[in-house]
Amino acid sequence: MTAVSSPMSVSRGAGAPVARRKLLDELTERILAHIRDEGLRPGDRLPSNRALSERFLVATPTLREALRRLEATGAVELRHGSGVYVRADLARLIMVNPNRLRLDATAILDLLEARELIEPHLAESAARHATDAQLDELAASLDRAGSALGVGGGPGERSGPGAGPDGALHAANMAFHRTLARLAGNRALAQVLDSLIDLHDEEQRYIQALYGDRDHDHHVHLAILAAVRGRAPVKARRLMVEHLRDVRQVVTRALEG
Amino acid sequence: MTAVSSPMSVSRGAGAPVARRKLLDELTERILAHIRDEGLRPGDRLPSNRALSERFLVATPTLREALRRLEATGAVELRHGSGVYVRADLARLIMVNPNRLRLDATAILDLLEARELIEPHLAESAARHATDAQLDELAASLDRAGSALGVGGGPGERSGPGAGPDGALHAANMAFHRTLARLAGNRALAQVLDSLIDLHDEEQRYIQALYGDRDHDHHVHLAILAAVRGRAPVKARRLMVEHLRDVRQVVTRALEG
């Protein structure tokens, strides 16, 4: 461990708490600036803790605290024995509150109503703006959903919430909604939708597994894909409106039940 | 300083970084649980660091790191010499990425387009659902804007971006938009709008001060208030659509200029 003493190091005197906060604020800023200036991308590894400590003239424990803070806010991932990696979430403008409370029923319905406002607009825009490569990506999410459902193979394996096949199906279905949002071409709205889905993802998976109609949802997703691929914005919007209304009815029944 | 030694304290051996992360994750969770269990509200003060260290059986530096992390994620505010206070942001589901990069022109226009999708819906809902007390709050934001403009008093003081009167006017105008969003009754959408405004607040203030028409904006805000107060949802929606289109045109000109 290389603990470099420097003007940025912190004394242990009476003012230490404030000085340390300022030091950490500055240090996280400098680490972020390093990521930007070096053009590091999601998945890229930062220099070693030792190299960063020497570059920024701080002791290793201070550097580690700054990195833990950047991990807590989604900017990097600390992999034990491997290093520190840039996370895709660093590029986000909007994120889910890491300290959020559990959702109550009203909050879940608010999230669904927000999706009902935003997603039809996104489906319509995607039908206008998506490139062929993007449409292939969208189709791939539904291929994965089809595999998880056992479509075209043997009978689909069905099991309770949290089990393997349901987990894969839910992940593929949510990837469909998230990818469609990206295809619409507005980064802010795509991130808003990502956050809304992140927020109720767990409840949604549970409710759909218990109360949802998996095959029906899959066919509706395929119809939306076909409308987007066929450059039919009005139809894509309408199908999404109907789909999300169905989802809300399922969730409302589940919450009342 | 009371450094309580306990099973939760961390060794300085080879596994220390991982153990310390887990300890900090658990400690922040327990501090949040304490806030919930005690029913602490925004502005309420947490027990002293010494009391918290003793309650959670951790050393004071560890507690401080957990509190700094909670501060970095918007849950609490550390006031030097005074204590640790709960922040209103703790109740948010969605927040702005504290590590976000600077916005480019595309990002600013994406944010405005997102507002054009969301805010007319919120204006319409507010006209249907707002209570009289909420409408008074909405009107108060425009009273503050009027004062900052010098409406009804002497000639309004005009000065460059960042100066006092402009800052007060901008804050009052943004309070109008945020309050209207809250009146619509969907917590998720109100928080989405809060985040969108937070994101481009600084650029928006600058652009409006240089390129905007303050008096025109104020009159449009008053017209929206009148429509919401008069329970005219369709009119409230239409006025908001037109208002945000104007705002986008001003911003587009500013970004191109």
Short mmCIF file of C-alpha atoms in Angstrom, two decimals:
data_model
loop_
_atom_site.label_atom_id
_atom_site.label_comp_id
_atom_site.label_asym_id
_atom_site.label_seq_id
_atom_site.Cartn_x
_atom_site.Cartn_y
_atom_site.Cartn_z
CA MET A 1 0.00 0.00 0.00
CA THR A 2 1.47 3.34 -1.06
CA ALA A 3 0.19 6.14 1.13
CA VAL A 4 1.47 9.33 -0.47
CA SER A 5 1.54 12.30 1.84
CA SER A 6 0.66 15.56 0.13
CA PRO A 7 -1.19 18.85 0.47
CA MET A 8 -4.37 16.99 -0.48
CA SER A 9 -3.98 14.54 2.38
CA VAL A 10 -6.13 15.22 5.34
CA SER A 11 -5.14 16.05 8.89
CA ARG A 12 -6.85 14.33 11.77
CA GLY A 13 -7.49 17.61 13.62
CA ALA A 14 -10.77 19.26 14.51
CA GLY A 15 -11.51 20.38 10.92
CA ALA A 16 -10.88 16.93 9.48
CA PRO A 17 -14.47 15.95 8.64
CA VAL A 18 -15.05 19.02 6.48
CA ALA A 19 -11.59 18.86 4.89
CA ARG A 20 -12.08 15.18 4.11
CA ARG A 21 -15.46 15.80 2.43
CA LYS A 22 -13.92 18.48 0.23
CA LEU A 23 -10.99 16.23 -0.58
CA LEU A 24 -13.35 13.40 -1.54
CA ASP A 25 -15.56 15.69 -3.63
CA GLU A 26 -12.50 16.91 -5.50
CA LEU A 27 -11.07 13.42 -5.85
CA THR A 28 -14.27 11.90 -7.30
CA GLU A 29 -14.41 14.85 -9.73
CA ARG A 30 -10.82 14.19 -10.79
CA ILE A 31 -11.41 10.46 -11.27
CA LEU A 32 -14.45 11.29 -13.44
CA ALA A 33 -12.38 13.82 -15.39
CA HIS A 34 -9.73 11.13 -15.91
CA ILE A 35 -12.37 8.75 -17.31
CA ARG A 36 -13.60 11.47 -19.68
CA ASP A 37 -10.16 12.71 -20.73
CA GLU A 38 -8.87 9.21 -21.43
CA GLY A 39 -12.04 8.38 -23.33
CA LEU A 40 -12.67 5.31 -21.16
CA ARG A 41 -15.82 3.41 -22.17
CA PRO A 42 -18.17 1.16 -20.19
CA GLY A 43 -16.29 -2.03 -19.34
CA ASP A 44 -12.86 -0.35 -19.56
CA ARG A 45 -10.58 -0.74 -16.56
CA LEU A 46 -9.19 2.19 -14.63
CA PRO A 47 -5.50 2.29 -13.67
CA SER A 48 -4.59 0.40 -10.48
CA ASN A 49 -5.39 1.92 -7.11
CA ARG A 50 -1.68 2.42 -6.62
CA ALA A 51 -1.31 4.28 -9.91
CA LEU A 52 -4.37 6.44 -9.18
CA SER A 53 -3.16 7.22 -5.64
CA GLU A 54 0.16 8.40 -7.05
CA ARG A 55 -1.44 10.39 -9.84
CA PHE A 56 -3.80 12.23 -7.51
CA LEU A 57 -1.35 12.42 -4.56
CA VAL A 58 -3.71 10.84 -2.06
CA ALA A 59 -3.39 7.94 0.35
CA THR A 60 -4.85 4.63 -0.79
CA PRO A 61 -7.65 4.55 1.82
CA THR A 62 -8.80 7.96 0.59
CA LEU A 63 -8.73 6.77 -3.01
CA ARG A 64 -10.69 3.68 -2.03
CA GLU A 65 -13.37 5.75 -0.34
CA ALA A 66 -13.74 7.89 -3.47
CA LEU A 67 -14.04 4.74 -5.61
CA ARG A 68 -16.62 3.24 -3.24
CA ARG A 69 -18.63 6.43 -3.53
CA LEU A 70 -18.45 6.29 -7.33
CA GLU A 71 -19.60 2.69 -7.09
CA ALA A 72 -22.54 3.67 -4.87
CA THR A 73 -23.62 6.22 -7.49
CA GLY A 74 -23.30 3.75 -10.38
CA ALA A 75 -20.23 5.23 -12.09
CA VAL A 76 -17.81 2.32 -11.63
CA GLU A 77 -17.78 -1.29 -10.55
CA LEU A 78 -15.18 -2.63 -8.10
CA ARG A 79 -14.32 -6.23 -8.90
CA HIS A 80 -12.32 -7.82 -6.12
CA GLY A 81 -8.89 -9.01 -7.25
CA SER A 82 -9.49 -7.63 -10.72
CA GLY A 83 -9.81 -3.87 -10.66
CA VAL A 84 -12.14 -0.93 -11.14
CA TYR A 85 -14.27 -0.79 -14.29
CA VAL A 86 -16.36 1.96 -15.88
CA ARG A 87 -20.08 1.20 -15.76
CA ALA A 88 -22.56 2.03 -18.54
CA ASP A 89 -24.65 3.90 -15.94
CA LEU A 90 -22.01 6.62 -15.81
CA ALA A 91 -23.41 7.96 -19.09
CA ARG A 92 -26.93 8.26 -17.69
CA LEU A 93 -28.51 11.60 -16.97
CA ILE A 94 -31.30 10.19 -14.86
CA MET A 95 -31.11 7.27 -12.45
CA VAL A 96 -33.06 5.47 -9.80
CA ASN A 97 -32.47 6.69 -6.24
CA PRO A 98 -30.16 4.05 -4.68
CA ASN A 99 -31.69 4.83 -1.26
CA ARG A 100 -35.30 4.55 -2.38
CA LEU A 101 -37.95 3.05 -0.17
CA ARG A 102 -40.06 0.06 -1.13
CA LEU A 103 -42.86 0.87 -3.56
CA ASP A 104 -46.43 0.88 -2.36
CA ALA A 105 -49.39 0.07 -4.62
CA THR A 106 -49.98 3.73 -5.52
CA ALA A 107 -46.36 4.15 -6.57
CA ILE A 108 -46.56 1.06 -8.81
CA LEU A 109 -49.70 2.35 -10.52
CA ASP A 110 -48.11 5.80 -10.90
CA LEU A 111 -45.16 4.17 -12.67
CA LEU A 112 -47.45 2.29 -15.03
CA GLU A 113 -49.45 5.43 -15.79
CA ALA A 114 -46.17 7.21 -16.56
CA ARG A 115 -45.25 4.39 -18.94
CA GLU A 116 -48.67 4.72 -20.60
CA LEU A 117 -47.91 8.35 -21.33
CA ILE A 118 -44.36 7.82 -22.58
CA GLU A 119 -44.16 4.46 -24.35
CA PRO A 120 -46.80 4.94 -27.06
CA HIS A 121 -44.92 8.08 -28.10
CA LEU A 122 -41.67 6.09 -28.15
CA ALA A 123 -43.21 3.26 -30.20
CA GLU A 124 -44.46 5.81 -32.72
CA SER A 125 -41.05 7.53 -32.93
CA ALA A 126 -39.25 4.20 -33.23
CA ALA A 127 -41.42 3.27 -36.22
CA ARG A 128 -40.31 6.51 -37.86
CA HIS A 129 -36.62 6.61 -36.93
CA ALA A 130 -35.23 3.12 -36.20
CA THR A 131 -32.46 1.82 -38.45
CA ASP A 132 -32.51 -1.76 -39.78
CA ALA A 133 -29.69 -2.77 -37.41
CA GLN A 134 -31.71 -1.41 -34.49
CA LEU A 135 -34.77 -3.33 -35.63
CA ASP A 136 -32.68 -6.52 -35.67
CA GLU A 137 -31.70 -5.81 -32.07
CA LEU A 138 -35.36 -5.35 -31.17
CA ALA A 139 -36.27 -8.61 -32.92
CA ALA A 140 -33.47 -10.42 -31.07
CA SER A 141 -35.05 -9.57 -27.70
CA LEU A 142 -38.27 -11.27 -28.84
CA ASP A 143 -36.34 -14.28 -30.13
CA ARG A 144 -34.96 -14.67 -26.63
CA ALA A 145 -38.45 -14.30 -25.19
CA GLY A 146 -39.70 -16.94 -27.62
CA SER A 147 -36.97 -19.34 -26.55
CA ALA A 148 -37.75 -18.77 -22.90
CA LEU A 149 -41.42 -19.47 -23.64
CA GLY A 150 -40.49 -22.66 -25.51
CA VAL A 151 -42.13 -21.33 -28.67
CA GLY A 152 -41.24 -23.59 -31.60
CA GLY A 153 -39.56 -26.12 -29.34
CA GLY A 154 -41.04 -28.53 -26.80
CA PRO A 155 -43.62 -27.36 -24.26
CA GLY A 156 -42.34 -24.31 -22.38
CA GLU A 157 -41.11 -24.91 -18.87
CA ARG A 158 -43.33 -23.09 -16.43
CA SER A 159 -42.41 -22.41 -12.87
CA GLY A 160 -42.88 -19.90 -10.08
CA PRO A 161 -41.60 -16.35 -9.96
CA GLY A 162 -37.84 -16.06 -9.66
CA ALA A 163 -37.18 -19.38 -11.34
CA GLY A 164 -34.93 -19.65 -14.40
CA PRO A 165 -37.25 -19.64 -17.43
CA ASP A 166 -39.49 -16.92 -16.00
CA GLY A 167 -36.46 -14.81 -15.20
CA ALA A 168 -35.15 -15.15 -18.76
CA LEU A 169 -38.58 -14.37 -20.21
CA HIS A 170 -39.01 -11.29 -18.05
CA ALA A 171 -35.50 -10.04 -18.89
CA ALA A 172 -36.15 -10.50 -22.62
CA ASN A 173 -39.51 -8.75 -22.40
CA MET A 174 -38.10 -5.81 -20.51
CA ALA A 175 -35.21 -5.66 -23.02
CA PHE A 176 -37.88 -5.32 -25.72
CA HIS A 177 -39.40 -2.28 -24.00
CA ARG A 178 -36.02 -0.69 -23.24
CA THR A 179 -34.64 -1.28 -26.74
CA LEU A 180 -37.77 0.13 -28.35
CA ALA A 181 -37.32 3.26 -26.21
CA ARG A 182 -33.73 3.64 -27.39
CA LEU A 183 -34.80 3.28 -31.02
CA ALA A 184 -37.05 6.33 -30.69
CA GLY A 185 -33.92 8.50 -30.63
CA ASN A 186 -34.53 10.69 -27.56
CA ARG A 187 -31.89 9.85 -24.96
CA ALA A 188 -33.70 11.62 -22.12
CA LEU A 189 -36.96 9.74 -22.65
CA ALA A 190 -35.14 6.41 -23.08
CA GLN A 191 -33.44 6.98 -19.75
CA VAL A 192 -36.68 8.00 -18.11
CA LEU A 193 -38.23 4.74 -19.28
CA ASP A 194 -35.18 2.77 -18.12
CA SER A 195 -35.59 4.29 -14.67
CA LEU A 196 -39.33 3.62 -14.55
CA ILE A 197 -38.74 -0.03 -15.49
CA ASP A 198 -35.82 -0.35 -13.05
CA LEU A 199 -38.08 0.92 -10.30
CA HIS A 200 -40.87 -1.61 -10.59
CA ASP A 201 -38.92 -4.40 -12.26
CA GLU A 202 -39.07 -6.80 -9.35
CA GLU A 203 -42.77 -6.29 -8.58
CA GLN A 204 -43.54 -6.48 -12.28
CA ARG A 205 -41.72 -9.79 -12.69
CA TYR A 206 -43.53 -11.25 -9.73
CA ILE A 207 -46.97 -10.06 -10.80
CA GLN A 208 -46.56 -11.12 -14.43
CA ALA A 209 -45.37 -14.57 -13.38
CA LEU A 210 -48.40 -15.06 -11.14
CA TYR A 211 -51.14 -13.22 -13.01
CA GLY A 212 -49.92 -12.44 -16.53
CA ASP A 213 -50.68 -14.23 -19.78
CA ARG A 214 -47.19 -14.94 -21.13
CA ASP A 215 -48.25 -16.11 -24.59
CA HIS A 216 -50.60 -13.18 -25.11
CA ASP A 217 -47.91 -10.68 -24.09
CA HIS A 218 -45.46 -12.31 -26.47
CA HIS A 219 -47.87 -12.07 -29.39
CA VAL A 220 -48.57 -8.42 -28.64
CA HIS A 221 -44.83 -7.71 -28.54
CA LEU A 222 -44.46 -9.43 -31.91
CA ALA A 223 -47.28 -7.30 -33.31
CA ILE A 224 -45.60 -4.12 -32.05
CA LEU A 225 -42.31 -5.25 -33.60
CA ALA A 226 -44.09 -5.87 -36.90
CA ALA A 227 -45.68 -2.41 -36.83
CA VAL A 228 -42.36 -0.71 -36.03
CA ARG A 229 -40.55 -2.75 -38.69
CA GLY A 230 -43.35 -2.03 -41.19
CA ARG A 231 -42.92 1.71 -40.51
CA ALA A 232 -46.47 2.01 -39.23
CA PRO A 233 -46.14 4.63 -36.46
CA VAL A 234 -49.84 5.08 -35.74
CA LYS A 235 -50.40 1.34 -35.45
CA ALA A 236 -47.29 0.94 -33.26
CA ARG A 237 -48.65 3.65 -30.95
CA ARG A 238 -52.10 2.10 -30.77
CA LEU A 239 -50.77 -1.39 -30.03
CA MET A 240 -48.57 -0.02 -27.27
CA VAL A 241 -51.51 1.91 -25.75
CA GLU A 242 -53.57 -1.30 -25.67
CA HIS A 243 -50.68 -3.41 -24.37
CA LEU A 244 -49.91 -1.13 -21.45
CA ARG A 245 -53.61 -0.86 -20.60
CA ASP A 246 -53.68 -4.67 -20.39
CA VAL A 247 -50.56 -4.66 -18.19
CA ARG A 248 -52.11 -2.10 -15.87
CA GLN A 249 -55.30 -4.14 -15.57
CA VAL A 250 -53.30 -7.24 -14.62
CA VAL A 251 -51.31 -5.28 -12.05
CA THR A 252 -54.42 -3.59 -10.65
CA ARG A 253 -56.09 -7.01 -10.17
CA ALA A 254 -52.93 -8.36 -8.54
CA LEU A 255 -52.66 -5.42 -6.14
CA GLU A 256 -56.32 -5.69 -5.20
CA GLY A 257 -56.21 -9.48 -4.90
CA MET B 1 -14.12 9.98 19.45
CA THR B 2 -15.63 6.66 20.49
CA ALA B 3 -14.34 3.85 18.32
CA VAL B 4 -16.31 0.79 19.34
CA SER B 5 -14.64 -2.46 18.43
CA SER B 6 -17.08 -5.14 17.32
CA PRO B 7 -17.68 -7.99 14.89
CA MET B 8 -18.74 -5.35 12.34
CA SER B 9 -15.41 -3.56 12.57
CA VAL B 10 -13.04 -4.26 9.73
CA SER B 11 -9.59 -5.82 9.81
CA ARG B 12 -6.78 -4.25 7.83
CA GLY B 13 -5.74 -7.59 6.28
CA ALA B 14 -5.83 -8.68 2.64
CA GLY B 15 -9.63 -9.00 2.53
CA ALA B 16 -10.22 -5.58 4.03
CA PRO B 17 -11.47 -3.73 0.90
CA VAL B 18 -14.25 -6.24 0.29
CA ALA B 19 -15.17 -6.53 3.97
CA ARG B 20 -15.26 -2.75 4.26
CA ARG B 21 -17.58 -2.39 1.27
CA LYS B 22 -19.97 -4.92 2.74
CA LEU B 23 -19.82 -3.20 6.11
CA LEU B 24 -20.56 0.16 4.50
CA ASP B 25 -23.42 -1.26 2.42
CA GLU B 26 -24.95 -2.73 5.55
CA LEU B 27 -24.35 0.41 7.58
CA THR B 28 -25.98 2.74 5.04
CA GLU B 29 -28.95 0.32 4.91
CA ARG B 30 -29.24 0.43 8.70
CA ILE B 31 -29.05 4.22 8.82
CA LEU B 32 -31.82 4.40 6.21
CA ALA B 33 -33.86 1.87 8.18
CA HIS B 34 -33.37 4.01 11.28
CA ILE B 35 -34.70 7.07 9.42
CA ARG B 36 -37.74 5.09 8.28
CA ASP B 37 -38.41 3.38 11.60
CA GLU B 38 -38.17 6.62 13.56
CA GLY B 39 -40.38 8.36 11.00
CA LEU B 40 -37.79 11.09 10.44
CA ARG B 41 -38.91 13.70 7.91
CA PRO B 42 -36.95 16.03 5.63
CA GLY B 43 -35.17 18.59 7.79
CA ASP B 44 -35.15 16.33 10.85
CA ARG B 45 -31.80 15.76 12.54
CA LEU B 46 -30.27 12.33 13.01
CA PRO B 47 -28.73 11.35 16.36
CA SER B 48 -25.13 12.46 16.90
CA ASN B 49 -22.30 10.58 15.19
CA ARG B 50 -21.30 9.29 18.59
CA ALA B 51 -24.79 7.96 19.31
CA LEU B 52 -25.04 6.36 15.85
CA SER B 53 -21.56 4.79 16.19
CA GLU B 54 -22.59 3.24 19.47
CA ARG B 55 -25.96 2.08 18.18
CA PHE B 56 -24.48 0.38 15.13
CA LEU B 57 -21.27 -0.76 16.86
CA VAL B 58 -18.94 0.81 14.33
CA ALA B 59 -15.97 3.16 14.61
CA THR B 60 -16.67 6.84 13.98
CA PRO B 61 -14.60 7.03 10.75
CA THR B 62 -16.68 4.18 9.34
CA LEU B 63 -19.90 5.90 10.33
CA ARG B 64 -18.67 9.12 8.74
CA GLU B 65 -17.90 7.36 5.48
CA ALA B 66 -21.40 5.89 5.40
CA LEU B 67 -22.90 9.34 6.07
CA ARG B 68 -20.75 10.92 3.33
CA ARG B 69 -22.01 8.28 0.94
CA LEU B 70 -25.61 9.01 1.92
CA GLU B 71 -24.86 12.67 1.36
CA ALA B 72 -23.43 11.94 -2.11
CA THR B 73 -26.64 10.12 -3.03
CA GLY B 74 -28.87 12.92 -1.73
CA ALA B 75 -30.30 11.18 1.34
CA VAL B 76 -28.87 13.42 4.05
CA GLU B 77 -27.10 16.72 4.45
CA LEU B 78 -24.03 17.07 6.68
CA ARG B 79 -23.92 20.52 8.27
CA HIS B 80 -20.57 21.20 9.90
CA GLY B 81 -20.85 21.85 13.62
CA SER B 82 -24.59 21.22 13.56
CA GLY B 83 -25.33 17.62 12.60
CA VAL B 84 -26.79 15.35 9.97
CA TYR B 85 -30.21 16.16 8.50
CA VAL B 86 -32.65 14.18 6.37
CA ARG B 87 -33.02 15.63 2.87
CA ALA B 88 -36.27 15.77 0.90
CA ASP B 89 -34.51 13.95 -1.94
CA LEU B 90 -34.48 10.77 0.14
CA ALA B 91 -38.15 10.29 -0.78
CA ARG B 92 -37.45 10.48 -4.51
CA LEU B 93 -37.68 7.43 -6.72
CA ILE B 94 -35.84 9.01 -9.61
CA MET B 95 -32.92 11.40 -9.43
CA VAL B 96 -30.32 13.09 -11.56
CA ASN B 97 -27.02 11.21 -11.91
CA PRO B 98 -24.62 13.06 -9.57
CA ASN B 99 -21.72 12.05 -11.86
CA ARG B 100 -23.36 13.21 -15.08
CA LEU B 101 -21.35 14.81 -17.82
CA ARG B 102 -22.05 18.28 -19.21
CA LEU B 103 -25.03 18.42 -21.55
CA ASP B 104 -24.46 18.93 -25.24
CA ALA B 105 -26.99 20.67 -27.50
CA THR B 106 -28.68 17.39 -28.48
CA ALA B 107 -29.18 16.46 -24.85
CA ILE B 108 -30.76 19.84 -24.08
CA LEU B 109 -33.19 19.50 -26.99
CA ASP B 110 -33.97 15.91 -25.93
CA LEU B 111 -34.86 17.19 -22.46
CA LEU B 112 -37.16 19.85 -23.91
CA GLU B 113 -38.85 17.31 -26.19
CA ALA B 114 -39.40 15.08 -23.15
CA ARG B 115 -40.97 18.02 -21.33
CA GLU B 116 -43.23 18.65 -24.35
CA LEU B 117 -44.51 15.10 -24.06
CA ILE B 118 -45.02 15.12 -20.30
CA GLU B 119 -46.03 18.60 -19.20
CA PRO B 120 -49.19 19.12 -21.29
CA HIS B 121 -50.50 15.87 -19.77
CA LEU B 122 -49.61 17.17 -16.30
CA ALA B 123 -51.29 20.54 -16.92
CA GLU B 124 -54.44 18.74 -18.02
CA SER B 125 -54.40 16.43 -14.98
CA ALA B 126 -53.73 19.35 -12.64
CA ALA B 127 -56.81 21.14 -13.99
CA ARG B 128 -58.85 18.05 -13.09
CA HIS B 129 -57.34 17.08 -9.74
CA ALA B 130 -55.72 20.05 -7.97
CA THR B 131 -57.16 21.14 -4.64
CA ASP B 132 -57.75 24.80 -3.82
CA ALA B 133 -54.80 24.85 -1.42
CA GLN B 134 -52.57 23.47 -4.17
CA LEU B 135 -53.82 26.12 -6.58
CA ASP B 136 -52.89 28.79 -4.05
CA GLU B 137 -49.39 27.34 -3.94
CA LEU B 138 -49.21 27.47 -7.72
CA ALA B 139 -50.42 31.08 -7.73
CA ALA B 140 -47.80 31.98 -5.10
CA SER B 141 -44.98 30.92 -7.44
CA LEU B 142 -46.29 33.38 -10.04
CA ASP B 143 -46.63 36.12 -7.42
CA ARG B 144 -42.92 35.64 -6.73
CA ALA B 145 -42.19 35.74 -10.46
CA GLY B 146 -44.23 38.93 -10.75
CA SER B 147 -42.28 40.54 -7.91
CA ALA B 148 -38.99 39.55 -9.53
CA LEU B 149 -40.20 41.09 -12.79
CA GLY B 150 -41.23 44.27 -11.00
CA VAL B 151 -44.84 43.82 -12.13
CA GLY B 152 -47.10 46.24 -10.31
CA GLY B 153 -44.15 48.01 -8.66
CA GLY B 154 -41.48 50.24 -10.11
CA PRO B 155 -39.66 49.27 -13.28
CA GLY B 156 -38.22 45.75 -13.04
CA GLU B 157 -34.51 45.51 -12.47
CA ARG B 158 -32.91 43.84 -15.43
CA SER B 159 -29.42 42.43 -15.41
CA GLY B 160 -27.28 39.65 -16.86
CA PRO B 161 -27.62 35.93 -16.23
CA GLY B 162 -26.70 34.87 -12.72
CA ALA B 163 -27.66 38.20 -11.19
CA GLY B 164 -30.16 38.47 -8.36
CA PRO B 165 -33.50 39.40 -9.97
CA ASP B 166 -33.00 36.99 -12.87
CA GLY B 167 -32.10 34.21 -10.47
CA ALA B 168 -35.25 34.87 -8.41
CA LEU B 169 -37.40 35.03 -11.55
CA HIS B 170 -35.99 31.80 -12.91
CA ALA B 171 -36.44 30.03 -9.56
CA ALA B 172 -40.06 31.21 -9.36
CA ASN B 173 -40.78 30.15 -12.95
CA MET B 174 -39.30 26.71 -12.44
CA ALA B 175 -41.26 26.41 -9.17
CA PHE B 176 -44.38 27.05 -11.25
CA HIS B 177 -43.59 24.13 -13.57
CA ARG B 178 -42.59 21.80 -10.71
CA THR B 179 -45.61 22.68 -8.60
CA LEU B 180 -47.99 22.19 -11.52
CA ALA B 181 -46.45 18.74 -12.04
CA ARG B 182 -47.06 17.84 -8.39
CA LEU B 183 -50.68 19.00 -8.64
CA ALA B 184 -51.33 16.42 -11.36
CA GLY B 185 -51.20 13.72 -8.71
CA ASN B 186 -48.75 11.22 -10.27
CA ARG B 187 -45.65 11.09 -8.09
CA ALA B 188 -43.53 9.27 -10.70
CA LEU B 189 -44.23 11.82 -13.43
CA ALA B 190 -43.70 14.76 -11.06
CA GLN B 191 -40.29 13.34 -10.16
CA VAL B 192 -39.44 12.71 -13.80
CA LEU B 193 -40.21 16.36 -14.53
CA ASP B 194 -38.19 17.48 -11.49
CA SER B 195 -35.22 15.51 -12.83
CA LEU B 196 -35.60 16.88 -16.36
CA ILE B 197 -35.69 20.45 -15.00
CA ASP B 198 -32.78 19.78 -12.63
CA LEU B 199 -30.74 18.55 -15.57
CA HIS B 200 -31.00 21.60 -17.78
CA ASP B 201 -31.73 24.20 -15.13
CA GLU B 202 -28.47 26.06 -15.46
CA GLU B 203 -28.44 26.17 -19.26
CA GLN B 204 -32.12 27.11 -19.23
CA ARG B 205 -31.56 30.02 -16.87
CA TYR B 206 -28.71 31.31 -18.96
CA ILE B 207 -30.57 31.00 -22.26
CA GLN B 208 -33.81 32.54 -20.99
CA ALA B 209 -31.92 35.47 -19.48
CA LEU B 210 -30.16 36.19 -22.77
CA TYR B 211 -32.77 35.22 -25.33
CA GLY B 212 -36.13 34.81 -23.60
CA ASP B 213 -39.04 37.21 -23.36
CA ARG B 214 -39.62 37.44 -19.62
CA ASP B 215 -42.89 39.34 -19.76
CA HIS B 216 -44.38 37.06 -22.39
CA ASP B 217 -43.44 33.94 -20.41
CA HIS B 218 -45.01 35.43 -17.29
CA HIS B 219 -48.27 36.15 -19.07
CA VAL B 220 -48.38 32.64 -20.50
CA HIS B 221 -47.79 31.20 -17.02
CA LEU B 222 -50.65 33.34 -15.71
CA ALA B 223 -52.90 32.05 -18.51
CA ILE B 224 -52.03 28.44 -17.65
CA LEU B 225 -52.76 29.14 -13.99
CA ALA B 226 -56.13 30.63 -14.95
CA ALA B 227 -57.00 27.56 -17.05
CA VAL B 228 -56.01 25.15 -14.27
CA ARG B 229 -57.87 27.21 -11.67
CA GLY B 230 -60.88 27.46 -13.99
CA ARG B 231 -60.91 23.67 -14.31
CA ALA B 232 -60.32 23.85 -18.07
CA PRO B 233 -58.11 20.80 -18.71
CA VAL B 234 -58.12 20.98 -22.51
CA LYS B 235 -57.20 24.64 -22.50
CA ALA B 236 -54.48 24.08 -19.87
CA ARG B 237 -53.01 21.35 -22.07
CA ARG B 238 -53.10 23.50 -25.19
CA LEU B 239 -51.49 26.50 -23.49
CA MET B 240 -48.71 24.28 -22.15
CA VAL B 241 -48.11 22.76 -25.59
CA GLU B 242 -47.77 26.25 -27.08
CA HIS B 243 -45.62 27.51 -24.21
CA LEU B 244 -43.11 24.67 -24.42
CA ARG B 245 -42.95 25.00 -28.21
CA ASP B 246 -42.01 28.67 -27.69
CA VAL B 247 -39.39 27.70 -25.13
CA ARG B 248 -37.88 25.16 -27.52
CA GLN B 249 -37.74 27.70 -30.30
CA VAL B 250 -35.89 30.16 -28.06
CA VAL B 251 -33.45 27.45 -26.98
CA THR B 252 -32.93 26.20 -30.54
CA ARG B 253 -32.11 29.72 -31.67
CA ALA B 254 -29.72 30.17 -28.74
CA LEU B 255 -27.92 26.88 -29.44
CA GLU B 256 -27.58 27.71 -33.13
CA GLY B 257 -26.53 31.30 -32.53
#
